[in-house]
Amino acid sequence: MSAVQTAARGDSLPRSSGGTTSHGAARRWRLPRSARWLGVLPLLVFAVVVFGLSAGTMVFGAFTTPETMPGGARFTGANFIASLHGPHLAALINSVELSAVSALIAAVVGLPIAHAVVTSRFRALREAALAGAGVLANVGGVPLAFAFVATLGNAGVLTTHFALRSHGWNLYSFWGLTLAYLYFLIPLMVLTLAPALDGLRRQWREAARNNGASAFRYWTHVALPILMPSLLGGFVLLFGSAFSAYATAAAMVGSSVPLVTMQIADALSGDVLVGEGNVALALGVDMVLVAGLVMAVQLPLQRRSARWLA
Amino acid sequence: MRLHRVRSVSLACSLVVAAMGLTACGLTSANDVNGGSGKAAAATSAQDLGGMDALVAAAKKEGKLNTIALPRDWANYGEIIDTFEKKYGIKVEVENPDAASQDEINAIASRKGQDRSPDVIDVGRAFAISAAGQNLLAPYRVSAFDQIPKGQKDAQARWYNDFGGYVSIGCDAARVKKCPTTFADLLDPQYKGQIALTGNPTKSGSSFSSVYAAALANKGSFDDVKPGLDFFARLKKAGNFNPVESTPATIQKGETPISIDWDYLNSGYSDELRAKGVDWKVSIPTDGVYSEYYSQAIAKWAPHPAAARLWQEFLYSPEGQNLWLKGHARPVLMPAMQQAGTLDADSAAKLPPAPGNGTTAFPTEAQISKAKQAVAQGWAQAVAE
């Protein structure tokens, strides 16, 4: 009986040799169905310690006054109000705009590139392109900022060679920063979309063509609807990546493009503002809420993708 | 089956490991707060320990000093550290040289009682006052305490100003035809995209002071920093403001040909940059004179309490003060040393001439706080795209 059961469950591990283990012993060690979740407990403990505690501290701090203030920590909504007013609000809106715009551009540009890479007949090109995308997707931060400054900054090689400044070029602006972000966002999109594009069966395209569909109709009625959840998933990933980016922007544009991550850094560490730490925590909670909202839009759609691309 | 047994055992193991991890977290702060040298930790002057010789002996026994946020190219700190190490045989560790004042306070507060806690800090005055209020600092009267001007020290000797300087305009004479010498000059169209600060004024002390100085240059006052924000908004509108945070590296590359910064840093850079072929000129703008001092303090639970106290005695000795002066910073004892004849006249002569015979006023704590709030609220709007 037990052999059949194990096989049915798909267990391919060899049974104990000799068959001396009694069924009774096995029974004793088997957890009741209701207690199977215990196996996930270490992960839960880890999640609670690493994510839960820090998130809890953040939320608690966001709603209290600094402990170092006279009178100690008291509950207050002032941090939140401050985080949603004036320059903080402007930075939050700016962050959302920058992330949305750069993620959108990266998605639109990344899709055809990923398609070209995936359908390429040259295996070596495909491998090289994907490996390159893997590297570029992780290039960011200060080195990337300085690469852009050296190339396109005020005294950059291209800027001076082509006198770009007289044509109105300014790297230290919203669009300059978007350009820098695209440098790592597009490769990230290619990496995210490649598996989904691999999942598009060639038969579907042939079937569509046999039924008289044009390439345009195939893309709008078959491919894109199937890819939509992956595209949206990629967009969410890109949005998050741009939304949480800090070092690139800090090194490249300073405060001329206000971003929420830089506001947090200014409040937490600096030579000027004293006792702004709890406002920074409130800004952190704002960021979590924005990220959560974007995720909430994407999650129901994710389920649909399983139907076709699993 | 054995399979199930293995599974249960591994589950039990992970639980034990997880539990141990949690326990370990709870044990990290079990260090002895006072360490072995309780006597030095309680000393509020060298006499408490039996005089300078006893202090030197106790410090040598500790053999180490933890410092934080002391860049070697900042006010000659490199030579100061080397001299101290050589003189007393005490190793000086510098953690995170580019850290900010708030980072220094955080390091003291979060590492209470640990060996890794900083012994001494060099922070903006507002941070020294705030740290004293949080009970993070140990009171200690250096021998020269009485000579420090009254407005520049804490009455309980928990902190005292160490060195300061003026807001100045640095300029790459090779790239800029005519170097600006006043804030009014900066609006000239010839400086398109060239004028940089060292950071965001809500974060960088020298940038905040630059806004204050710009306010004073434009009919503002210690009570009213708004004209300074308006000035930078005009600078931005004229296309002259350059958002790159200026460092010696960006200056050398020509990315920030004009940089508003402390005079001691700009002057220090000109020494450093001359070797690299950059002619870096420094002037203190006559229309916006603003100066500020940093403050020195000892951590309450300094792991090397005697070394921390000896470091202060060294910094406030004529030798230490003259080393700061050599780095173009104005040491707090400068007037006293001038009278006593211990001032290094050669270094003093190299400083950019101080406007108004070196008698500048300082804003009060309340005025600074108000100005900081105004800058925090208005800066982004002033220079945003």
XYZ file of C-alpha atoms in Angstrom:
695
model
C 0.000 0.000 0.000
C 2.665 2.426 0.983
C 4.597 1.954 -2.244
C 1.551 2.842 -4.257
C 0.856 5.837 -2.081
C 4.367 7.216 -2.359
C 4.380 6.686 -6.096
C 1.036 8.379 -6.412
C 2.348 11.386 -4.572
C 5.197 11.535 -7.016
C 7.886 10.740 -4.449
C 10.772 9.308 -6.374
C 13.175 8.873 -3.477
C 14.167 5.234 -2.864
C 12.414 3.536 -0.047
C 14.469 2.387 2.887
C 16.261 -0.830 2.114
C 15.292 -4.078 3.745
C 11.773 -2.957 4.480
C 12.322 -3.323 8.213
C 10.817 0.037 9.019
C 7.363 -0.661 10.285
C 4.389 1.281 9.034
C 3.634 2.162 12.606
C 6.887 4.089 12.943
C 6.150 6.013 9.767
C 2.705 6.890 11.072
C 4.103 8.241 14.283
C 6.400 10.668 12.458
C 3.870 11.873 9.954
C 2.429 15.235 10.930
C -1.334 15.510 10.885
C -2.615 17.385 7.866
C -3.652 20.348 9.985
C -0.085 20.777 11.262
C 1.688 20.615 7.883
C 2.041 24.390 7.829
C 4.679 23.994 10.554
C 7.155 23.360 7.768
C 6.867 26.950 6.645
C 7.434 28.235 10.167
C 11.164 29.006 9.777
C 10.342 31.149 6.770
C 7.592 32.899 8.710
C 9.917 33.516 11.657
C 12.494 34.914 9.250
C 9.917 37.140 7.573
C 8.621 38.424 10.902
C 12.103 39.200 12.190
C 13.530 40.712 9.009
C 10.498 42.408 7.484
C 7.890 42.513 10.207
C 10.011 44.063 12.938
C 11.465 46.743 10.690
C 8.081 47.536 9.164
C 6.556 47.684 12.627
C 9.298 49.987 13.897
C 8.809 52.185 10.847
C 5.037 52.479 11.315
C 5.399 53.016 15.066
C 8.043 55.696 14.514
C 5.931 57.356 11.839
C 3.131 57.899 14.346
C 5.209 59.028 17.330
C 7.420 61.932 18.315
C 11.177 61.331 18.634
C 12.147 59.656 21.900
C 14.859 62.237 22.368
C 12.337 65.068 22.536
C 11.467 66.292 25.994
C 8.562 64.154 27.149
C 9.653 61.083 25.172
C 7.690 59.295 22.457
C 4.062 60.335 22.175
C 1.537 59.400 19.509
C 1.059 62.027 16.859
C -0.185 62.438 13.323
C 2.102 65.397 12.727
C 4.798 63.343 10.932
C 2.263 62.105 8.403
C 0.792 65.505 7.859
C 4.317 66.849 7.322
C 5.149 64.002 4.950
C 2.144 64.858 2.773
C 2.717 68.609 2.607
C 4.958 71.112 0.895
C 8.278 69.856 -0.448
C 7.666 66.298 0.825
C 4.455 65.958 -1.142
C 6.070 67.524 -4.199
C 8.918 65.001 -3.954
C 6.496 62.091 -3.571
C 4.518 63.152 -6.646
C 7.730 63.731 -8.563
C 8.984 60.251 -7.615
C 5.753 58.634 -8.784
C 5.830 60.575 -12.059
C 9.478 59.800 -12.746
C 9.019 56.094 -11.956
C 5.837 55.778 -14.018
C 7.246 57.620 -17.040
C 10.576 55.783 -17.067
C 8.926 52.388 -16.468
C 6.433 53.063 -19.277
C 9.129 54.070 -21.753
C 11.242 51.075 -20.739
C 8.261 48.736 -21.254
C 7.458 50.158 -24.676
C 11.077 50.035 -25.824
C 11.893 46.775 -24.054
C 9.141 44.704 -25.678
C 10.374 44.865 -29.295
C 13.967 44.396 -28.162
C 13.042 41.344 -26.111
C 11.025 39.999 -29.047
C 13.939 40.466 -31.411
C 16.297 38.767 -28.973
C 13.997 35.818 -28.316
C 13.074 35.127 -31.944
C 16.622 35.547 -33.204
C 17.922 32.532 -35.130
C 21.460 33.090 -33.817
C 21.736 31.363 -30.512
C 24.992 33.134 -29.657
C 23.405 36.566 -30.186
C 20.516 35.609 -27.964
C 22.783 34.360 -25.197
C 25.019 37.407 -25.455
C 22.075 39.821 -25.444
C 20.500 38.198 -22.405
C 23.800 38.023 -20.518
C 24.450 41.674 -21.392
C 20.967 42.614 -20.216
C 21.639 40.780 -16.972
C 24.746 42.865 -16.382
C 23.224 46.187 -17.455
C 20.099 45.656 -15.352
C 22.362 45.666 -12.302
C 24.402 48.687 -13.318
C 23.177 51.605 -11.305
C 24.068 53.901 -8.501
C 27.014 56.227 -8.367
C 29.129 54.634 -11.141
C 26.251 54.960 -13.620
C 25.646 58.559 -12.539
C 29.289 59.443 -13.081
C 29.342 57.692 -16.442
C 26.455 59.911 -17.521
C 28.033 63.025 -16.025
C 31.284 62.314 -17.867
C 29.460 61.704 -21.145
C 26.538 64.101 -21.106
C 27.105 66.405 -18.125
C 27.926 70.093 -18.357
C 31.541 69.332 -19.216
C 30.766 65.895 -20.680
C 32.493 64.541 -23.759
C 29.401 64.516 -25.988
C 28.039 67.764 -24.549
C 31.175 69.718 -25.390
C 31.838 67.954 -28.715
C 28.374 68.576 -30.127
C 27.743 71.799 -28.141
C 24.583 70.209 -26.793
C 24.062 72.904 -24.174
C 23.322 75.484 -26.823
C 20.574 73.140 -28.037
C 18.979 73.207 -24.603
C 20.375 69.920 -23.331
C 20.545 69.614 -19.557
C 21.413 66.276 -17.970
C 20.487 67.511 -14.500
C 16.767 67.550 -15.123
C 13.750 65.260 -14.999
C 14.413 63.959 -18.522
C 18.137 63.604 -17.941
C 17.409 61.417 -14.954
C 14.822 59.441 -16.930
C 17.476 58.776 -19.565
C 19.899 57.484 -16.913
C 17.206 55.261 -15.396
C 16.348 53.793 -18.829
C 19.927 52.595 -19.029
C 19.183 49.912 -16.446
C 15.390 49.700 -16.752
C 15.259 48.609 -20.414
C 17.604 45.633 -19.875
C 15.563 44.722 -16.808
C 12.409 44.726 -18.954
C 14.089 42.550 -21.590
C 15.055 40.040 -18.904
C 11.540 40.036 -17.471
C 9.792 39.636 -20.810
C 12.070 37.039 -22.408
C 10.540 34.016 -20.620
C 7.009 35.221 -21.394
C 7.874 35.709 -25.078
C 9.407 32.241 -25.091
C 6.031 30.997 -23.927
C 4.239 32.375 -26.985
C 3.774 29.258 -29.126
C 4.659 29.513 -32.756
C 1.513 27.524 -33.528
C -0.694 30.370 -32.324
C 0.863 32.716 -34.798
C 0.510 30.131 -37.579
C -3.085 29.443 -36.610
C -3.846 33.142 -36.690
C -2.215 33.537 -40.084
C -4.077 30.505 -41.465
C -7.296 32.157 -40.413
C -6.370 35.245 -42.378
C -5.179 37.465 -39.525
C -2.597 40.119 -40.288
C 0.489 40.490 -38.108
C -1.151 43.523 -36.526
C -4.301 41.580 -35.693
C -2.257 38.716 -34.313
C -0.407 41.114 -31.965
C -3.466 43.054 -30.826
C -5.813 40.053 -30.464
C -3.528 37.186 -29.452
C -0.005 38.048 -28.378
C -0.511 41.270 -26.433
C -3.523 40.046 -24.405
C -1.521 36.976 -23.422
C 1.564 39.061 -22.668
C -0.369 41.772 -20.854
C 0.023 40.314 -17.347
C 3.764 39.832 -17.894
C 4.035 43.328 -19.313
C 2.183 44.736 -16.320
C 4.274 42.630 -13.977
C 7.395 43.960 -15.632
C 6.038 47.484 -15.381
C 5.443 47.053 -11.654
C 8.963 45.703 -11.201
C 10.424 48.609 -13.155
C 8.282 51.092 -11.293
C 9.513 49.718 -7.990
C 13.096 49.740 -9.187
C 12.899 53.381 -10.244
C 10.789 54.399 -7.243
C 13.333 53.087 -4.744
C 16.442 54.231 -6.630
C 18.535 56.698 -4.684
C 22.259 56.726 -5.393
C 22.014 57.478 -9.128
C 19.759 60.454 -8.558
C 21.684 61.705 -5.535
C 24.984 61.650 -7.399
C 23.611 63.021 -10.653
C 20.911 65.624 -10.091
C 21.233 66.408 -6.374
C 18.208 68.353 -5.248
C 17.199 69.796 -8.613
C 14.838 66.849 -9.177
C 13.267 66.336 -5.741
C 12.648 62.649 -5.010
C 11.166 61.020 -1.949
C 14.201 58.774 -1.367
C 16.453 61.818 -1.219
C 14.062 63.567 1.168
C 14.322 60.552 3.460
C 18.110 60.669 3.304
C 18.125 64.421 4.011
C 15.921 63.927 7.049
C 17.845 60.939 8.410
C 21.420 62.028 7.969
C 22.915 65.394 7.381
C 24.571 68.448 8.844
C 21.495 70.635 8.889
C 18.157 69.208 10.013
C 17.942 67.920 13.603
C 15.257 65.523 14.844
C 13.518 64.884 11.520
C 13.921 61.103 11.722
C 10.262 60.383 12.363
C 9.153 62.396 9.347
C 11.543 60.215 7.333
C 9.795 57.131 8.721
C 6.428 58.599 7.713
C 7.811 59.153 4.207
C 8.915 55.497 4.229
C 5.363 54.422 5.080
C 4.070 56.619 2.230
C 6.423 54.788 -0.128
C 5.217 51.393 1.098
C 1.622 52.497 0.525
C 2.347 53.674 -3.036
C 4.203 50.438 -3.833
C 1.355 48.423 -2.293
C -1.204 50.248 -4.410
C 0.699 49.575 -7.614
C 1.077 45.911 -6.652
C -2.636 45.650 -5.894
C -3.436 46.638 -9.467
C -1.126 44.007 -10.838
C -1.904 40.976 -8.648
C -5.350 39.988 -10.033
C -3.912 40.142 -13.557
C -1.004 37.911 -12.634
C -3.405 35.040 -12.059
C -4.593 35.204 -15.662
C -1.107 34.738 -17.075
C -0.886 31.246 -15.560
C -3.617 30.052 -17.930
C -1.534 30.484 -21.058
C 2.089 30.777 -20.151
C 2.484 28.238 -17.369
C 9.552 6.098 6.508
C 12.953 7.590 6.955
C 11.982 10.349 4.607
C 9.436 11.679 7.027
C 11.834 11.386 9.895
C 14.390 13.429 7.972
C 11.791 16.035 7.273
C 10.772 16.353 10.895
C 14.338 16.483 12.088
C 15.209 19.222 9.623
C 12.125 21.112 10.718
C 13.176 20.816 14.353
C 16.668 21.957 13.413
C 15.440 25.036 11.626
C 13.280 25.930 14.590
C 16.225 25.583 16.952
C 18.425 27.668 14.661
C 15.749 30.324 14.382
C 15.301 30.378 18.146
C 19.057 30.671 18.654
C 19.183 33.537 16.213
C 16.545 35.353 18.210
C 18.322 34.763 21.503
C 21.586 35.953 20.021
C 19.888 39.204 19.031
C 18.980 39.803 22.623
C 22.512 39.324 23.880
C 24.476 41.786 21.775
C 24.385 44.713 24.176
C 25.817 42.881 27.168
C 29.069 44.860 27.169
C 30.317 46.605 30.255
C 29.359 50.255 29.855
C 32.125 51.728 31.981
C 34.895 49.490 30.737
C 38.023 49.154 32.802
C 38.838 52.852 33.145
C 35.950 54.146 35.171
C 38.147 56.873 36.605
C 38.921 58.461 33.226
C 35.298 58.199 32.168
C 34.251 60.306 35.135
C 37.053 62.864 34.832
C 35.821 66.351 33.996
C 39.322 67.805 33.772
C 42.939 66.658 33.580
C 43.305 67.464 37.312
C 40.690 64.832 38.133
C 43.106 62.237 36.873
C 46.117 63.728 38.605
C 47.353 66.094 35.908
C 48.362 65.906 32.261
C 51.079 63.281 32.789
C 48.605 60.898 34.379
C 46.135 61.553 31.554
C 48.816 60.819 28.948
C 49.760 57.611 30.756
C 46.146 56.454 30.988
C 45.545 57.276 27.319
C 48.688 55.466 26.205
C 47.494 52.437 28.145
C 44.226 52.472 26.156
C 46.293 52.821 22.991
C 43.417 53.630 20.662
C 40.948 56.377 19.775
C 37.745 55.896 17.808
C 36.819 58.868 15.674
C 34.200 59.317 12.990
C 33.667 61.635 10.029
C 37.142 63.193 9.892
C 38.152 63.499 6.205
C 41.912 63.889 5.805
C 41.468 66.843 3.417
C 39.117 68.662 5.791
C 40.787 71.420 7.870
C 44.122 69.544 7.862
C 42.712 66.608 9.847
C 45.150 64.261 8.086
C 48.182 65.953 9.648
C 46.404 66.413 12.981
C 45.726 62.678 13.226
C 49.252 61.745 12.156
C 50.816 64.150 14.668
C 48.655 62.852 17.515
C 49.452 59.231 16.672
C 53.180 59.932 16.544
C 53.283 62.056 19.662
C 51.416 59.698 21.967
C 51.638 56.329 20.238
C 47.865 56.070 20.139
C 46.181 54.579 17.089
C 43.432 56.786 15.666
C 40.686 54.916 13.825
C 38.565 57.036 11.481
C 35.208 55.502 10.725
C 33.281 56.668 7.648
C 35.286 59.871 6.948
C 32.488 61.419 4.881
C 29.706 60.922 7.419
C 27.449 63.810 8.410
C 26.772 65.238 11.858
C 23.558 63.269 12.236
C 25.417 60.047 11.396
C 27.887 60.827 14.180
C 25.107 61.313 16.724
C 23.398 58.136 15.492
C 26.653 56.204 15.897
C 26.977 57.309 19.524
C 23.327 56.709 20.361
C 23.010 53.322 18.691
C 26.278 51.840 19.976
C 25.855 52.700 23.612
C 28.359 50.761 25.672
C 30.041 49.048 22.729
C 33.763 49.050 21.977
C 32.984 50.344 18.491
C 31.265 53.516 19.692
C 33.010 56.734 18.615
C 35.033 58.336 21.432
C 34.825 61.882 20.123
C 32.757 63.770 17.572
C 33.138 66.925 15.508
C 29.653 68.142 14.604
C 27.639 71.199 13.658
C 26.774 73.281 16.714
C 23.056 72.494 16.544
C 23.893 68.792 16.686
C 26.191 69.267 19.690
C 23.394 71.071 21.514
C 20.906 68.374 20.542
C 23.293 65.569 21.606
C 23.897 67.281 24.942
C 20.126 67.474 25.399
C 19.875 63.742 24.696
C 22.472 63.119 27.409
C 24.977 61.572 24.975
C 27.986 63.726 25.868
C 30.497 63.673 28.714
C 31.397 67.021 30.316
C 35.109 67.767 30.181
C 36.973 71.043 30.680
C 40.065 71.246 28.526
C 42.898 73.281 30.080
C 42.121 76.162 27.708
C 38.386 76.096 28.445
C 38.345 79.583 29.993
C 39.962 81.088 26.892
C 37.177 79.895 24.578
C 34.871 82.864 23.919
C 31.713 82.731 25.973
C 29.200 82.261 23.185
C 31.163 79.348 21.747
C 30.976 76.783 24.533
C 28.472 74.913 26.631
C 28.371 76.198 30.232
C 28.586 72.582 31.436
C 31.550 71.893 29.101
C 29.749 69.119 27.224
C 30.783 70.728 23.920
C 32.844 73.660 22.693
C 33.435 75.125 19.257
C 36.624 73.918 17.603
C 37.221 75.676 14.284
C 35.265 77.598 11.738
C 35.401 79.664 8.626
C 33.570 81.868 6.181
C 31.378 81.016 3.244
C 33.629 81.536 0.223
C 33.523 81.341 -3.557
C 36.062 79.028 -5.155
C 36.750 79.475 -8.862
C 38.774 77.681 -11.522
C 40.698 80.601 -13.008
C 41.654 78.576 -16.084
C 38.046 77.934 -17.098
C 36.412 81.112 -15.824
C 37.525 84.333 -17.465
C 36.861 86.620 -14.505
C 36.373 85.041 -11.103
C 33.299 86.253 -9.203
C 33.998 87.816 -5.808
C 30.489 88.691 -4.624
C 27.070 87.084 -4.658
C 25.893 89.853 -6.995
C 28.586 88.803 -9.504
C 27.204 85.272 -9.612
C 24.121 86.390 -11.543
C 26.287 87.451 -14.499
C 25.271 85.472 -17.629
C 28.917 84.521 -18.275
C 28.687 81.958 -15.417
C 26.058 79.844 -17.144
C 25.768 76.391 -15.531
C 28.926 76.916 -13.498
C 27.909 77.709 -9.922
C 27.699 74.669 -7.657
C 27.160 73.960 -3.979
C 28.560 71.005 -2.050
C 25.146 69.464 -1.604
C 21.536 70.008 -0.749
C 21.198 72.793 1.869
C 18.791 70.630 3.839
C 21.644 68.168 4.252
C 24.997 69.873 3.774
C 26.072 72.405 6.387
C 28.181 74.486 4.024
C 25.340 74.705 1.483
C 22.899 75.779 4.168
C 25.354 78.476 5.224
C 25.753 79.518 1.583
C 22.006 80.181 1.441
C 22.275 82.148 4.694
C 25.183 84.172 3.277
C 23.239 84.800 0.070
C 20.356 86.054 2.199
C 22.654 88.503 4.003
C 23.928 89.670 0.605
C 20.380 90.352 -0.558
C 18.854 92.434 2.228
C 18.015 89.413 4.356
C 18.992 88.976 7.985
C 19.627 86.257 10.553
C 15.858 86.298 11.069
C 15.006 86.204 7.388
C 16.671 83.645 5.128
C 14.043 83.954 2.387
C 16.087 86.377 0.214
C 18.771 83.671 0.076
C 16.289 81.175 -1.337
C 15.068 83.816 -3.778
C 18.659 84.446 -4.828
C 19.219 80.786 -5.693
C 15.872 80.692 -7.502
C 17.096 83.623 -9.627
C 20.423 81.857 -10.145
C 18.524 78.793 -11.318
C 16.302 80.836 -13.610
C 19.347 82.542 -15.125
C 20.730 79.070 -15.875
C 23.803 79.716 -13.742
C 23.022 77.199 -11.001
C 24.770 73.852 -11.429
C 23.122 71.020 -9.457
C 26.216 68.796 -9.369
C 27.506 68.406 -5.813
C 30.968 69.854 -5.914
C 33.963 67.854 -4.687
C 37.686 68.169 -5.480
C 37.101 65.494 -8.146
C 34.324 67.395 -9.942
C 36.415 70.573 -9.716
C 39.376 68.849 -11.291
C 37.225 67.515 -14.126
C 35.827 70.969 -14.782
C 32.301 69.897 -13.937
C 31.978 72.512 -11.163
C 34.152 75.493 -12.150
C 32.679 77.685 -9.381
C 31.914 76.218 -5.986
C 30.503 77.920 -2.889
C 31.988 76.272 0.185
C 33.792 76.994 3.487
C 36.909 79.082 2.922
C 39.107 76.508 4.686
C 37.918 73.760 2.353
C 38.197 75.853 -0.798
C 41.672 77.053 0.273
C 42.691 73.495 1.128
C 41.555 72.349 -2.304
C 43.640 75.016 -4.021
C 46.782 73.506 -2.448
C 45.683 70.043 -3.488
C 44.546 71.071 -6.976
C 47.576 73.179 -7.810
C 49.565 69.964 -8.101
C 47.016 68.792 -10.672
C 47.186 71.926 -12.765
C 44.032 73.655 -11.562
C 44.343 77.304 -10.558
C 41.698 77.426 -7.790
C 41.068 80.968 -6.557
C 39.212 81.653 -3.308
C 37.450 84.803 -2.206
C 35.136 85.614 0.682
C 32.187 87.486 -0.843
C 32.093 90.959 0.654
C 28.341 91.335 0.268
C 27.397 88.170 2.173
C 29.666 87.523 5.126
C 28.668 84.454 7.091
C 30.821 82.332 9.335
C 30.181 79.323 11.471
C 32.065 77.012 13.792
C 31.924 73.287 14.335
C 31.891 71.812 17.823
C 33.938 69.161 19.551
C 32.550 66.728 22.139
C 33.310 63.476 23.971
C 30.854 60.581 23.918
C 29.421 59.808 27.343
C 30.384 56.114 27.107
C 33.589 56.604 25.130
C 35.292 53.192 25.023
C 38.648 54.970 25.357
C 37.780 57.731 27.840
C 41.352 58.799 28.608
C 42.391 58.900 24.927
C 39.255 60.915 24.163
C 40.198 63.477 26.817
C 43.807 63.596 25.686
C 42.619 64.181 22.088
C 40.698 67.249 23.291
C 43.699 68.548 25.231
C 45.794 68.093 22.090
C 43.275 69.853 19.821
C 42.980 72.824 22.193
C 46.742 73.117 22.726
C 48.598 75.727 20.635
C 49.983 72.841 18.584
C 46.565 71.423 17.699
C 45.047 74.849 17.078
C 47.917 75.820 14.783
C 47.461 72.603 12.811
C 43.853 73.571 12.080
C 45.095 77.016 11.145
C 47.578 75.426 8.793
C 44.545 73.800 7.134
C 43.072 77.310 6.574
C 40.476 76.863 9.322
C 40.141 79.509 12.031
C 40.668 77.800 15.391
C 38.437 78.976 18.205
C 41.424 80.063 20.335
C 42.860 82.235 17.528
C 42.281 85.592 19.293
C 43.651 84.260 22.593
C 46.686 82.794 20.878
C 47.304 86.018 18.996
C 47.504 87.798 22.333
C 49.678 85.116 23.884
C 51.961 85.109 20.852
C 51.538 81.366 20.225
C 49.756 81.781 16.905
C 51.488 80.503 13.760
C 51.743 83.862 11.992
C 52.706 82.400 8.599
C 49.603 80.242 8.413
C 47.433 83.079 9.694
C 48.741 85.335 6.924
C 47.701 82.784 4.312
C 44.025 82.960 5.236
C 41.810 84.947 2.904
C 41.423 88.369 4.537
C 38.555 88.275 7.012
C 35.952 90.906 6.251
C 35.239 93.445 8.969
C 38.437 92.697 10.916
C 37.279 89.194 11.682
C 34.470 90.312 13.950
C 31.404 88.511 12.683
C 28.144 87.969 14.462
C 26.536 84.556 14.824
C 22.826 83.877 14.580
C 21.205 82.567 17.742
C 20.044 78.961 18.021
C 16.425 80.037 17.543
C 17.309 82.036 14.425
C 19.187 79.070 12.944
C 16.307 76.675 13.627
C 13.866 79.055 11.987
C 16.157 79.450 8.979
C 16.554 75.676 8.664
C 12.805 75.199 8.610
C 12.482 77.879 5.942
C 15.232 76.304 3.814
C 13.780 72.796 4.234
C 10.411 74.103 3.065
C 11.603 76.364 0.280
C 14.761 74.911 -1.246
C 13.198 72.289 -3.496
C 10.834 74.879 -4.888
C 13.632 77.368 -5.450
C 15.794 75.142 -7.629
C 13.435 72.445 -8.936
C 12.928 72.071 -12.660
